[in-house]
Amino acid sequence: MGVPIFKLIYDRQKRASRTKEGAIELRITYNRVQRFVTTGVRIYPNQWKDGVIIKRLDALELQRTLDLFVAEARKIVNGLMERGELDMMTIASVISGRQKRSSVENVSERRLLIDYFNERAIVRKYGRSADSQERYNRFLRWFESWGVMVTFADITELNVLKMDEALARRGMKPYSKWNNYHRFLNSFILDAIEDGIMRRNPYRRLHIDKDKSSGGIGKYLTREEFRRIECVKPPTAFLMHARDMFVFQTYTCLSYTDLAGFDPSGIRVVKGKRMYVGHRGKTGHEYTFLVLRPAWDVLVRNGGRLPMMSNVKYNECLKVLAVMAGIDKPLSSHWARHTGATMLLNSGVDMEIVSKVLGHSSTKITREVYAKLLDETVADAMSEFERRLVK
């Protein structure tokens, strides 16, 4: 009576190609009888060398999964042999059945979340703006320091709720909690489910308030508040640059991404007016605006260019400027775009024009985002009409 021999075999049926993954199977040989058990791992031909997975971000994790699979198979076979129940005709189905029940739990118990999240973040951050990459990094730093969820087994509904409570204790509003923290965790969970590491998403049975309205028209300054920002006298160069950026951004309605991509050499004189045409970095839609005098003064004051800084640093400076101007609002870069749009609409600028300035694909989007403002504008206009009738 021989000893069972275990060996991992790649693409036994020769179906893999440069564009098609091949399966890795475990071959068990006992008394000259061979049986194959699928491991569930599939890779491309150039990712397998001498029985080891290579050239993948998750190569170490997949190799660990294979090692665990083989170890568990040995344990099952040895147990069957000790009991005299080893049957090579059914061994594949026996191993598959027991592995299926335990494989997810084994990975969940051993894999550190932060390692997997960091690997996925490399892929998710690729090609994104510096600000987007920093938002991923900020989440990962906080998540690791929070330390409540360590392995996949820790991703439970109760722990997600604990995370929400922890963020709330930091004074974060629902919109910020979702967009800067929950959204990233949810995206990594979806990746893990697709990779077969997790079975279900705890967010599916939870109601985490996203407060989408807070990301819209609620974030704008009144005309008087904006004037106070314009007139503030910053004590440092960084704060002065932030003020100039905010003023320019408000008068042009640019997002931070498009502000960073703004090229002064693209300004053209049309009928004696300075005009600028660009394409939104987010959607590719064209936008155009008149370079108003206050925006032009910012360029002149800074040697014909914008005094750019990272969005993170910019937002930090804006918080300080708001305090200096006596404004009790969590000012950030996106407030400038909304503030500019509200001033245009309140000044009676046609919706078609505002939509073109914002770079929206249609006025429908502009109306949806600024619906509340439009209601207020209509009310103000009709009140003025009523006042004139009374006279």
mmCIF file of C-alpha atoms in Angstrom:
data_model
loop_
_atom_site.group_PDB
_atom_site.id
_atom_site.type_symbol
_atom_site.label_atom_id
_atom_site.label_comp_id
_atom_site.label_asym_id
_atom_site.label_seq_id
_atom_site.Cartn_x
_atom_site.Cartn_y
_atom_site.Cartn_z
ATOM 1 C CA MET A 1 0.000 0.000 0.000
ATOM 2 C CA GLY A 2 1.602 3.270 -1.209
ATOM 3 C CA VAL A 3 1.517 6.853 0.067
ATOM 4 C CA PRO A 4 -0.764 9.452 -1.589
ATOM 5 C CA ILE A 5 1.163 11.972 -3.701
ATOM 6 C CA PHE A 6 -0.196 15.506 -4.079
ATOM 7 C CA LYS A 7 0.795 17.866 -6.895
ATOM 8 C CA LEU A 8 -0.652 21.081 -8.309
ATOM 9 C CA ILE A 9 -1.243 20.903 -12.076
ATOM 10 C CA TYR A 10 -1.858 23.924 -14.282
ATOM 11 C CA ASP A 11 -4.088 23.896 -17.376
ATOM 12 C CA ARG A 12 -4.334 20.110 -17.614
ATOM 13 C CA GLN A 13 -6.723 20.324 -20.565
ATOM 14 C CA LYS A 14 -4.570 22.860 -22.465
ATOM 15 C CA ARG A 15 -7.287 25.494 -22.770
ATOM 16 C CA ALA A 16 -5.404 28.545 -21.478
ATOM 17 C CA SER A 17 -4.113 31.265 -23.783
ATOM 18 C CA ARG A 18 -2.824 34.809 -23.589
ATOM 19 C CA THR A 19 -6.418 36.031 -23.279
ATOM 20 C CA LYS A 20 -7.953 33.085 -21.444
ATOM 21 C CA GLU A 21 -7.188 31.872 -17.939
ATOM 22 C CA GLY A 22 -6.418 28.252 -17.150
ATOM 23 C CA ALA A 23 -7.417 26.241 -14.077
ATOM 24 C CA ILE A 24 -5.078 25.035 -11.338
ATOM 25 C CA GLU A 25 -6.014 21.557 -10.092
ATOM 26 C CA LEU A 26 -4.711 19.305 -7.366
ATOM 27 C CA ARG A 27 -3.663 15.876 -8.634
ATOM 28 C CA ILE A 28 -3.811 13.063 -6.082
ATOM 29 C CA THR A 29 -1.993 9.837 -6.982
ATOM 30 C CA TYR A 30 -2.517 6.707 -4.902
ATOM 31 C CA ASN A 31 -1.722 3.129 -5.915
ATOM 32 C CA ARG A 32 -1.285 4.272 -9.533
ATOM 33 C CA VAL A 33 -4.748 5.806 -9.595
ATOM 34 C CA GLN A 34 -4.998 9.551 -10.285
ATOM 35 C CA ARG A 35 -7.813 11.923 -9.425
ATOM 36 C CA PHE A 36 -8.039 15.680 -10.008
ATOM 37 C CA VAL A 37 -9.683 18.220 -7.717
ATOM 38 C CA THR A 38 -10.301 21.811 -8.808
ATOM 39 C CA THR A 39 -8.819 24.494 -6.540
ATOM 40 C CA GLY A 40 -10.998 27.276 -7.907
ATOM 41 C CA VAL A 41 -7.918 29.337 -8.831
ATOM 42 C CA ARG A 42 -7.537 30.424 -12.455
ATOM 43 C CA ILE A 43 -4.604 32.363 -13.923
ATOM 44 C CA TYR A 44 -2.977 33.164 -17.269
ATOM 45 C CA PRO A 45 -0.077 31.048 -18.644
ATOM 46 C CA ASN A 46 2.577 33.715 -17.969
ATOM 47 C CA GLN A 47 1.510 33.817 -14.292
ATOM 48 C CA TRP A 48 2.579 30.212 -13.546
ATOM 49 C CA LYS A 49 6.190 29.097 -13.243
ATOM 50 C CA ASP A 50 7.569 25.952 -11.607
ATOM 51 C CA GLY A 51 4.452 25.432 -9.517
ATOM 52 C CA VAL A 52 4.364 29.028 -8.239
ATOM 53 C CA ILE A 53 2.072 31.942 -9.121
ATOM 54 C CA ILE A 54 3.967 35.018 -10.342
ATOM 55 C CA LYS A 55 3.374 38.439 -11.965
ATOM 56 C CA ARG A 56 0.168 39.268 -10.054
ATOM 57 C CA LEU A 57 -0.572 41.817 -7.337
ATOM 58 C CA ASP A 58 -2.350 39.069 -5.411
ATOM 59 C CA ALA A 59 0.218 36.354 -6.212
ATOM 60 C CA LEU A 60 1.180 35.789 -2.574
ATOM 61 C CA GLU A 61 -2.428 35.558 -1.470
ATOM 62 C CA LEU A 62 -3.376 33.123 -4.241
ATOM 63 C CA GLN A 63 -0.312 31.006 -3.476
ATOM 64 C CA ARG A 64 -1.344 30.989 0.182
ATOM 65 C CA THR A 65 -4.823 29.868 -0.872
ATOM 66 C CA LEU A 66 -3.332 26.978 -2.851
ATOM 67 C CA ASP A 67 -1.093 25.955 0.060
ATOM 68 C CA LEU A 68 -4.112 25.926 2.385
ATOM 69 C CA PHE A 69 -6.084 23.913 -0.155
ATOM 70 C CA VAL A 70 -3.358 21.263 -0.416
ATOM 71 C CA ALA A 71 -2.915 21.134 3.371
ATOM 72 C CA GLU A 72 -6.647 20.643 3.892
ATOM 73 C CA ALA A 73 -6.747 17.941 1.187
ATOM 74 C CA ARG A 74 -3.887 16.072 2.903
ATOM 75 C CA LYS A 75 -5.757 16.291 6.198
ATOM 76 C CA ILE A 76 -8.928 14.875 4.632
ATOM 77 C CA VAL A 77 -7.098 12.035 2.834
ATOM 78 C CA ASN A 78 -5.087 11.094 5.925
ATOM 79 C CA GLY A 79 -8.260 10.995 7.988
ATOM 80 C CA LEU A 80 -9.974 8.738 5.457
ATOM 81 C CA MET A 81 -6.943 6.420 5.353
ATOM 82 C CA GLU A 82 -6.841 6.130 9.143
ATOM 83 C CA ARG A 83 -10.482 5.097 9.143
ATOM 84 C CA GLY A 84 -9.993 2.768 6.163
ATOM 85 C CA GLU A 85 -12.506 4.777 4.134
ATOM 86 C CA LEU A 86 -10.283 6.076 1.342
ATOM 87 C CA ASP A 87 -12.017 5.592 -2.012
ATOM 88 C CA MET A 88 -10.224 7.092 -5.014
ATOM 89 C CA MET A 89 -13.418 6.959 -7.068
ATOM 90 C CA THR A 90 -15.097 9.489 -4.772
ATOM 91 C CA ILE A 91 -12.132 11.315 -3.244
ATOM 92 C CA ALA A 92 -12.493 14.350 -5.555
ATOM 93 C CA SER A 93 -16.120 14.966 -4.562
ATOM 94 C CA VAL A 94 -15.327 14.390 -0.863
ATOM 95 C CA ILE A 95 -12.504 16.948 -0.886
ATOM 96 C CA SER A 96 -14.499 19.471 -2.964
ATOM 97 C CA GLY A 97 -17.452 19.216 -0.607
ATOM 98 C CA ARG A 98 -15.419 19.750 2.560
ATOM 99 C CA GLN A 99 -13.206 22.457 1.028
ATOM 100 C CA LYS A 100 -16.247 24.372 -0.166
ATOM 101 C CA ARG A 101 -17.578 24.573 3.381
ATOM 102 C CA SER A 102 -14.310 25.808 4.863
ATOM 103 C CA SER A 103 -12.374 27.715 2.183
ATOM 104 C CA VAL A 104 -14.026 31.093 2.681
ATOM 105 C CA GLU A 105 -13.676 30.869 6.452
ATOM 106 C CA ASN A 106 -9.996 29.899 6.198
ATOM 107 C CA VAL A 107 -9.182 32.916 4.038
ATOM 108 C CA SER A 108 -11.293 35.217 6.209
ATOM 109 C CA GLU A 109 -9.508 34.119 9.358
ATOM 110 C CA ARG A 110 -5.986 34.529 7.971
ATOM 111 C CA ARG A 111 -6.095 37.467 5.566
ATOM 112 C CA LEU A 112 -5.524 40.941 6.990
ATOM 113 C CA LEU A 113 -7.992 43.418 5.565
ATOM 114 C CA ILE A 114 -5.513 46.255 5.304
ATOM 115 C CA ASP A 115 -3.174 44.147 3.136
ATOM 116 C CA TYR A 116 -5.952 43.337 0.682
ATOM 117 C CA PHE A 117 -7.262 46.920 0.713
ATOM 118 C CA ASN A 118 -3.798 48.301 -0.021
ATOM 119 C CA GLU A 119 -3.413 45.911 -2.962
ATOM 120 C CA ARG A 120 -6.802 46.878 -4.382
ATOM 121 C CA ALA A 121 -6.088 50.566 -3.810
ATOM 122 C CA ILE A 122 -3.073 50.350 -6.125
ATOM 123 C CA VAL A 123 -5.416 49.329 -8.932
ATOM 124 C CA ARG A 124 -8.269 51.671 -7.996
ATOM 125 C CA LYS A 125 -5.989 54.728 -7.691
ATOM 126 C CA TYR A 126 -4.274 54.151 -11.035
ATOM 127 C CA GLY A 127 -4.845 57.036 -13.432
ATOM 128 C CA ARG A 128 -6.904 59.058 -10.958
ATOM 129 C CA SER A 129 -6.199 62.625 -9.889
ATOM 130 C CA ALA A 130 -3.837 63.328 -7.006
ATOM 131 C CA ASP A 131 -6.811 64.381 -4.895
ATOM 132 C CA SER A 132 -8.690 61.122 -5.531
ATOM 133 C CA GLN A 133 -5.580 59.120 -4.674
ATOM 134 C CA GLU A 134 -5.169 61.053 -1.441
ATOM 135 C CA ARG A 135 -8.783 60.306 -0.475
ATOM 136 C CA TYR A 136 -8.051 56.578 -0.793
ATOM 137 C CA ASN A 137 -4.885 57.018 1.264
ATOM 138 C CA ARG A 138 -6.722 59.003 3.932
ATOM 139 C CA PHE A 139 -9.349 56.281 4.279
ATOM 140 C CA LEU A 140 -6.715 53.541 4.525
ATOM 141 C CA ARG A 141 -4.753 55.450 7.194
ATOM 142 C CA TRP A 142 -7.868 56.016 9.277
ATOM 143 C CA PHE A 143 -9.184 52.467 8.809
ATOM 144 C CA GLU A 144 -5.918 50.905 9.969
ATOM 145 C CA SER A 145 -5.611 53.226 12.977
ATOM 146 C CA TRP A 146 -9.267 52.591 13.942
ATOM 147 C CA GLY A 147 -8.384 48.900 14.187
ATOM 148 C CA VAL A 148 -11.822 47.348 14.760
ATOM 149 C CA MET A 149 -11.958 45.386 11.489
ATOM 150 C CA VAL A 150 -8.753 43.370 11.117
ATOM 151 C CA THR A 151 -9.720 40.293 9.060
ATOM 152 C CA PHE A 152 -12.529 39.573 6.621
ATOM 153 C CA ALA A 153 -14.377 37.793 9.418
ATOM 154 C CA ASP A 154 -14.631 41.193 11.147
ATOM 155 C CA ILE A 155 -16.659 42.732 8.306
ATOM 156 C CA THR A 156 -20.067 42.406 9.910
ATOM 157 C CA GLU A 157 -23.160 44.583 9.956
ATOM 158 C CA LEU A 158 -22.545 45.486 13.590
ATOM 159 C CA ASN A 159 -18.963 46.547 12.881
ATOM 160 C CA VAL A 160 -20.057 48.683 9.924
ATOM 161 C CA LEU A 161 -22.482 50.406 12.291
ATOM 162 C CA LYS A 162 -19.642 50.866 14.796
ATOM 163 C CA MET A 163 -17.634 52.489 12.019
ATOM 164 C CA ASP A 164 -20.507 54.857 11.261
ATOM 165 C CA GLU A 165 -20.749 55.786 14.936
ATOM 166 C CA ALA A 166 -16.990 56.345 15.163
ATOM 167 C CA LEU A 167 -17.124 58.724 12.204
ATOM 168 C CA ALA A 168 -20.115 60.543 13.694
ATOM 169 C CA ARG A 169 -18.157 61.087 16.929
ATOM 170 C CA ARG A 170 -15.553 62.890 14.845
ATOM 171 C CA GLY A 171 -18.277 65.391 13.918
ATOM 172 C CA MET A 172 -18.702 64.137 10.361
ATOM 173 C CA LYS A 173 -21.992 64.669 8.537
ATOM 174 C CA PRO A 174 -23.733 61.811 6.641
ATOM 175 C CA TYR A 175 -22.599 63.028 3.219
ATOM 176 C CA SER A 176 -18.933 63.163 4.280
ATOM 177 C CA LYS A 177 -19.095 59.847 6.135
ATOM 178 C CA TRP A 178 -20.397 58.055 3.065
ATOM 179 C CA ASN A 179 -18.294 59.716 0.376
ATOM 180 C CA ASN A 180 -14.999 59.708 2.255
ATOM 181 C CA TYR A 181 -15.200 56.457 4.241
ATOM 182 C CA HIS A 182 -18.147 54.086 3.751
ATOM 183 C CA ARG A 183 -17.920 54.359 -0.024
ATOM 184 C CA PHE A 184 -14.317 53.142 -0.031
ATOM 185 C CA LEU A 185 -15.010 50.261 2.356
ATOM 186 C CA ASN A 186 -17.995 49.234 0.240
ATOM 187 C CA SER A 187 -15.908 49.258 -2.954
ATOM 188 C CA PHE A 188 -13.251 47.019 -1.373
ATOM 189 C CA ILE A 189 -15.944 44.642 -0.121
ATOM 190 C CA LEU A 190 -17.362 44.381 -3.649
ATOM 191 C CA ASP A 191 -13.854 43.546 -4.916
ATOM 192 C CA ALA A 192 -13.494 40.838 -2.259
ATOM 193 C CA ILE A 193 -16.837 39.308 -3.216
ATOM 194 C CA GLU A 194 -15.822 39.275 -6.874
ATOM 195 C CA ASP A 195 -12.503 37.652 -5.913
ATOM 196 C CA GLY A 196 -14.374 34.965 -4.007
ATOM 197 C CA ILE A 197 -12.987 35.997 -0.608
ATOM 198 C CA MET A 198 -16.331 37.149 0.778
ATOM 199 C CA ARG A 199 -19.850 35.822 0.284
ATOM 200 C CA ARG A 200 -22.062 38.806 0.958
ATOM 201 C CA ASN A 201 -21.995 42.546 1.508
ATOM 202 C CA PRO A 202 -23.195 43.786 4.939
ATOM 203 C CA TYR A 203 -24.169 47.118 3.356
ATOM 204 C CA ARG A 204 -27.032 45.391 1.520
ATOM 205 C CA ARG A 205 -29.012 45.039 4.739
ATOM 206 C CA LEU A 206 -28.001 48.343 6.310
ATOM 207 C CA HIS A 207 -29.302 51.849 5.813
ATOM 208 C CA ILE A 208 -26.335 54.210 5.978
ATOM 209 C CA ASP A 209 -27.544 57.768 5.438
ATOM 210 C CA LYS A 210 -25.809 59.204 2.361
ATOM 211 C CA ASP A 211 -27.603 62.575 2.519
ATOM 212 C CA LYS A 212 -27.026 63.172 -1.194
ATOM 213 C CA SER A 213 -28.683 66.562 -0.989
ATOM 214 C CA SER A 214 -25.783 67.829 1.132
ATOM 215 C CA GLY A 215 -23.465 67.420 -1.820
ATOM 216 C CA GLY A 216 -25.583 69.722 -3.974
ATOM 217 C CA ILE A 217 -26.909 73.196 -3.662
ATOM 218 C CA GLY A 218 -26.660 73.233 0.127
ATOM 219 C CA LYS A 219 -22.958 73.987 -0.283
ATOM 220 C CA TYR A 220 -22.796 77.609 -1.385
ATOM 221 C CA LEU A 221 -22.053 81.029 0.059
ATOM 222 C CA THR A 222 -24.439 83.931 -0.069
ATOM 223 C CA ARG A 223 -23.277 86.926 -2.066
ATOM 224 C CA GLU A 224 -22.496 88.793 1.166
ATOM 225 C CA GLU A 225 -20.492 85.851 2.558
ATOM 226 C CA PHE A 226 -18.522 85.568 -0.654
ATOM 227 C CA ARG A 227 -17.698 89.292 -0.501
ATOM 228 C CA ARG A 228 -16.248 88.734 2.956
ATOM 229 C CA ILE A 229 -13.973 86.010 1.573
ATOM 230 C CA GLU A 230 -12.923 88.338 -1.260
ATOM 231 C CA CYS A 231 -12.043 91.106 1.193
ATOM 232 C CA VAL A 232 -10.267 89.019 3.841
ATOM 233 C CA LYS A 233 -6.595 89.905 4.382
ATOM 234 C CA PRO A 234 -4.669 86.593 4.793
ATOM 235 C CA PRO A 235 -1.532 86.780 6.957
ATOM 236 C CA THR A 236 0.372 84.082 5.016
ATOM 237 C CA ALA A 237 1.183 83.381 1.376
ATOM 238 C CA PHE A 238 -0.583 79.995 1.493
ATOM 239 C CA LEU A 239 -3.820 81.560 2.733
ATOM 240 C CA MET A 240 -3.528 84.370 0.196
ATOM 241 C CA HIS A 241 -3.129 81.835 -2.608
ATOM 242 C CA ALA A 242 -6.118 79.861 -1.326
ATOM 243 C CA ARG A 243 -8.256 83.011 -1.271
ATOM 244 C CA ASP A 244 -7.227 83.866 -4.836
ATOM 245 C CA MET A 245 -7.984 80.326 -6.002
ATOM 246 C CA PHE A 246 -11.430 80.438 -4.396
ATOM 247 C CA VAL A 247 -12.230 83.835 -5.925
ATOM 248 C CA PHE A 248 -11.112 82.703 -9.380
ATOM 249 C CA GLN A 249 -12.967 79.394 -9.006
ATOM 250 C CA THR A 250 -16.183 81.134 -7.974
ATOM 251 C CA TYR A 251 -16.163 83.568 -10.906
ATOM 252 C CA THR A 252 -15.457 80.740 -13.375
ATOM 253 C CA CYS A 253 -17.539 77.932 -11.745
ATOM 254 C CA LEU A 254 -14.691 75.468 -12.284
ATOM 255 C CA SER A 255 -14.348 72.254 -10.294
ATOM 256 C CA TYR A 256 -11.008 71.719 -8.554
ATOM 257 C CA THR A 257 -9.910 69.221 -11.242
ATOM 258 C CA ASP A 258 -10.654 71.706 -14.025
ATOM 259 C CA LEU A 259 -9.092 74.513 -11.996
ATOM 260 C CA ALA A 260 -5.878 72.471 -11.831
ATOM 261 C CA GLY A 261 -6.058 71.926 -15.589
ATOM 262 C CA PHE A 262 -6.755 75.579 -16.423
ATOM 263 C CA ASP A 263 -4.298 76.992 -18.968
ATOM 264 C CA PRO A 264 -4.255 80.821 -19.181
ATOM 265 C CA SER A 265 -2.801 80.630 -22.680
ATOM 266 C CA GLY A 266 -6.175 79.291 -23.803
ATOM 267 C CA ILE A 267 -7.907 82.611 -23.145
ATOM 268 C CA ARG A 268 -9.181 84.158 -26.409
ATOM 269 C CA VAL A 269 -10.497 87.665 -27.054
ATOM 270 C CA VAL A 270 -13.955 87.573 -28.661
ATOM 271 C CA LYS A 271 -15.649 90.891 -29.425
ATOM 272 C CA GLY A 272 -13.356 92.597 -26.961
ATOM 273 C CA LYS A 273 -14.098 90.090 -24.177
ATOM 274 C CA ARG A 274 -11.783 87.461 -22.720
ATOM 275 C CA MET A 275 -13.321 84.005 -23.261
ATOM 276 C CA TYR A 276 -12.128 80.561 -22.271
ATOM 277 C CA VAL A 277 -13.238 77.182 -23.642
ATOM 278 C CA GLY A 278 -12.260 73.863 -22.087
ATOM 279 C CA HIS A 279 -13.418 70.301 -21.472
ATOM 280 C CA ARG A 280 -14.327 68.943 -18.060
ATOM 281 C CA GLY A 281 -11.816 66.439 -16.727
ATOM 282 C CA LYS A 282 -14.634 64.484 -15.100
ATOM 283 C CA THR A 283 -16.969 64.063 -18.096
ATOM 284 C CA GLY A 284 -15.204 65.492 -21.131
ATOM 285 C CA HIS A 285 -18.114 67.883 -21.760
ATOM 286 C CA GLU A 286 -17.225 71.315 -23.105
ATOM 287 C CA TYR A 287 -17.579 74.390 -20.935
ATOM 288 C CA THR A 288 -17.034 78.058 -21.708
ATOM 289 C CA PHE A 289 -16.994 81.224 -19.650
ATOM 290 C CA LEU A 290 -16.215 84.903 -19.778
ATOM 291 C CA VAL A 291 -13.141 85.751 -17.733
ATOM 292 C CA LEU A 292 -14.688 88.387 -15.487
ATOM 293 C CA ARG A 293 -12.612 91.256 -14.139
ATOM 294 C CA PRO A 294 -12.149 89.812 -10.586
ATOM 295 C CA ALA A 295 -10.941 86.505 -12.084
ATOM 296 C CA TRP A 296 -8.587 88.341 -14.441
ATOM 297 C CA ASP A 297 -7.226 90.361 -11.508
ATOM 298 C CA VAL A 298 -6.318 87.090 -9.749
ATOM 299 C CA LEU A 299 -4.248 86.016 -12.766
ATOM 300 C CA VAL A 300 -2.545 89.406 -13.025
ATOM 301 C CA ARG A 301 -1.823 89.441 -9.286
ATOM 302 C CA ASN A 302 -0.118 86.053 -9.577
ATOM 303 C CA GLY A 303 2.006 86.692 -12.642
ATOM 304 C CA GLY A 304 -0.463 85.403 -15.232
ATOM 305 C CA ARG A 305 -1.102 82.020 -13.631
ATOM 306 C CA LEU A 306 -3.051 80.395 -10.826
ATOM 307 C CA PRO A 307 -1.265 79.778 -7.485
ATOM 308 C CA MET A 308 -2.256 76.097 -7.348
ATOM 309 C CA MET A 309 -1.872 73.762 -4.360
ATOM 310 C CA SER A 310 -3.176 70.295 -3.545
ATOM 311 C CA ASN A 311 -6.908 70.029 -2.928
ATOM 312 C CA VAL A 312 -6.249 68.760 0.596
ATOM 313 C CA LYS A 313 -4.084 71.786 1.467
ATOM 314 C CA TYR A 314 -6.521 74.093 -0.345
ATOM 315 C CA ASN A 315 -9.462 72.821 1.715
ATOM 316 C CA GLU A 316 -7.476 73.205 4.934
ATOM 317 C CA CYS A 317 -6.752 76.837 4.063
ATOM 318 C CA LEU A 318 -10.393 77.502 3.165
ATOM 319 C CA LYS A 319 -11.486 76.372 6.631
ATOM 320 C CA VAL A 320 -9.125 78.985 8.116
ATOM 321 C CA LEU A 321 -10.342 81.691 5.712
ATOM 322 C CA ALA A 322 -13.951 80.955 6.652
ATOM 323 C CA VAL A 323 -13.125 81.531 10.327
ATOM 324 C CA MET A 324 -11.257 84.751 9.492
ATOM 325 C CA ALA A 325 -14.282 85.964 7.506
ATOM 326 C CA GLY A 326 -16.713 85.062 10.286
ATOM 327 C CA ILE A 327 -18.453 82.378 8.218
ATOM 328 C CA ASP A 328 -19.735 79.371 10.152
ATOM 329 C CA LYS A 329 -19.783 76.932 7.242
ATOM 330 C CA PRO A 330 -17.455 73.976 6.376
ATOM 331 C CA LEU A 331 -15.997 75.708 3.330
ATOM 332 C CA SER A 332 -14.301 73.514 0.701
ATOM 333 C CA SER A 333 -13.226 73.868 -2.924
ATOM 334 C CA HIS A 334 -16.514 72.598 -4.372
ATOM 335 C CA TRP A 335 -18.397 75.397 -2.622
ATOM 336 C CA ALA A 336 -16.836 77.831 -5.097
ATOM 337 C CA ARG A 337 -18.459 76.136 -8.100
ATOM 338 C CA HIS A 338 -21.889 76.138 -6.430
ATOM 339 C CA THR A 339 -21.450 79.693 -5.175
ATOM 340 C CA GLY A 340 -20.610 80.915 -8.681
ATOM 341 C CA ALA A 341 -23.601 79.143 -10.190
ATOM 342 C CA THR A 342 -26.014 80.485 -7.583
ATOM 343 C CA MET A 343 -24.801 84.043 -8.142
ATOM 344 C CA LEU A 344 -25.307 83.673 -11.898
ATOM 345 C CA LEU A 345 -28.812 82.262 -11.501
ATOM 346 C CA ASN A 346 -29.767 84.840 -8.883
ATOM 347 C CA SER A 347 -28.571 87.538 -11.257
ATOM 348 C CA GLY A 348 -31.020 86.304 -13.881
ATOM 349 C CA VAL A 349 -28.541 84.586 -16.211
ATOM 350 C CA ASP A 350 -30.387 82.164 -18.491
ATOM 351 C CA MET A 351 -30.329 78.473 -17.534
ATOM 352 C CA GLU A 352 -28.827 77.525 -20.923
ATOM 353 C CA ILE A 353 -25.896 79.857 -20.290
ATOM 354 C CA VAL A 354 -25.302 78.615 -16.746
ATOM 355 C CA SER A 355 -25.413 75.021 -17.993
ATOM 356 C CA LYS A 356 -22.771 75.857 -20.611
ATOM 357 C CA VAL A 357 -20.540 77.532 -18.025
ATOM 358 C CA LEU A 358 -20.811 74.515 -15.717
ATOM 359 C CA GLY A 359 -20.084 72.054 -18.513
ATOM 360 C CA HIS A 360 -23.278 70.074 -17.956
ATOM 361 C CA SER A 361 -24.394 67.860 -20.841
ATOM 362 C CA SER A 362 -27.922 69.316 -20.642
ATOM 363 C CA THR A 363 -29.954 71.876 -18.734
ATOM 364 C CA LYS A 364 -31.818 68.959 -17.134
ATOM 365 C CA ILE A 365 -28.749 68.210 -14.978
ATOM 366 C CA THR A 366 -28.435 71.888 -14.036
ATOM 367 C CA ARG A 367 -32.103 72.046 -13.072
ATOM 368 C CA GLU A 368 -31.858 68.877 -10.948
ATOM 369 C CA VAL A 369 -28.817 70.117 -9.028
ATOM 370 C CA TYR A 370 -30.144 73.647 -8.545
ATOM 371 C CA ALA A 371 -33.870 72.856 -8.187
ATOM 372 C CA LYS A 372 -34.069 74.278 -4.662
ATOM 373 C CA LEU A 373 -32.345 77.474 -5.718
ATOM 374 C CA LEU A 374 -34.682 77.888 -8.692
ATOM 375 C CA ASP A 375 -37.694 77.627 -6.391
ATOM 376 C CA GLU A 376 -36.244 80.359 -4.214
ATOM 377 C CA THR A 377 -35.441 82.504 -7.266
ATOM 378 C CA VAL A 378 -38.974 82.150 -8.601
ATOM 379 C CA ALA A 379 -40.371 83.120 -5.205
ATOM 380 C CA ASP A 380 -38.128 86.194 -5.000
ATOM 381 C CA ALA A 381 -38.989 87.260 -8.556
ATOM 382 C CA MET A 382 -42.725 86.938 -8.015
ATOM 383 C CA SER A 383 -42.496 88.761 -4.679
ATOM 384 C CA GLU A 384 -40.764 91.639 -6.457
ATOM 385 C CA PHE A 385 -43.494 91.553 -9.128
ATOM 386 C CA GLU A 386 -46.145 91.670 -6.399
ATOM 387 C CA ARG A 387 -44.388 94.602 -4.726
ATOM 388 C CA ARG A 388 -44.483 96.569 -7.970
ATOM 389 C CA LEU A 389 -48.178 95.829 -8.461
ATOM 390 C CA VAL A 390 -48.988 97.252 -5.047
ATOM 391 C CA LYS A 391 -47.216 100.547 -5.772
#
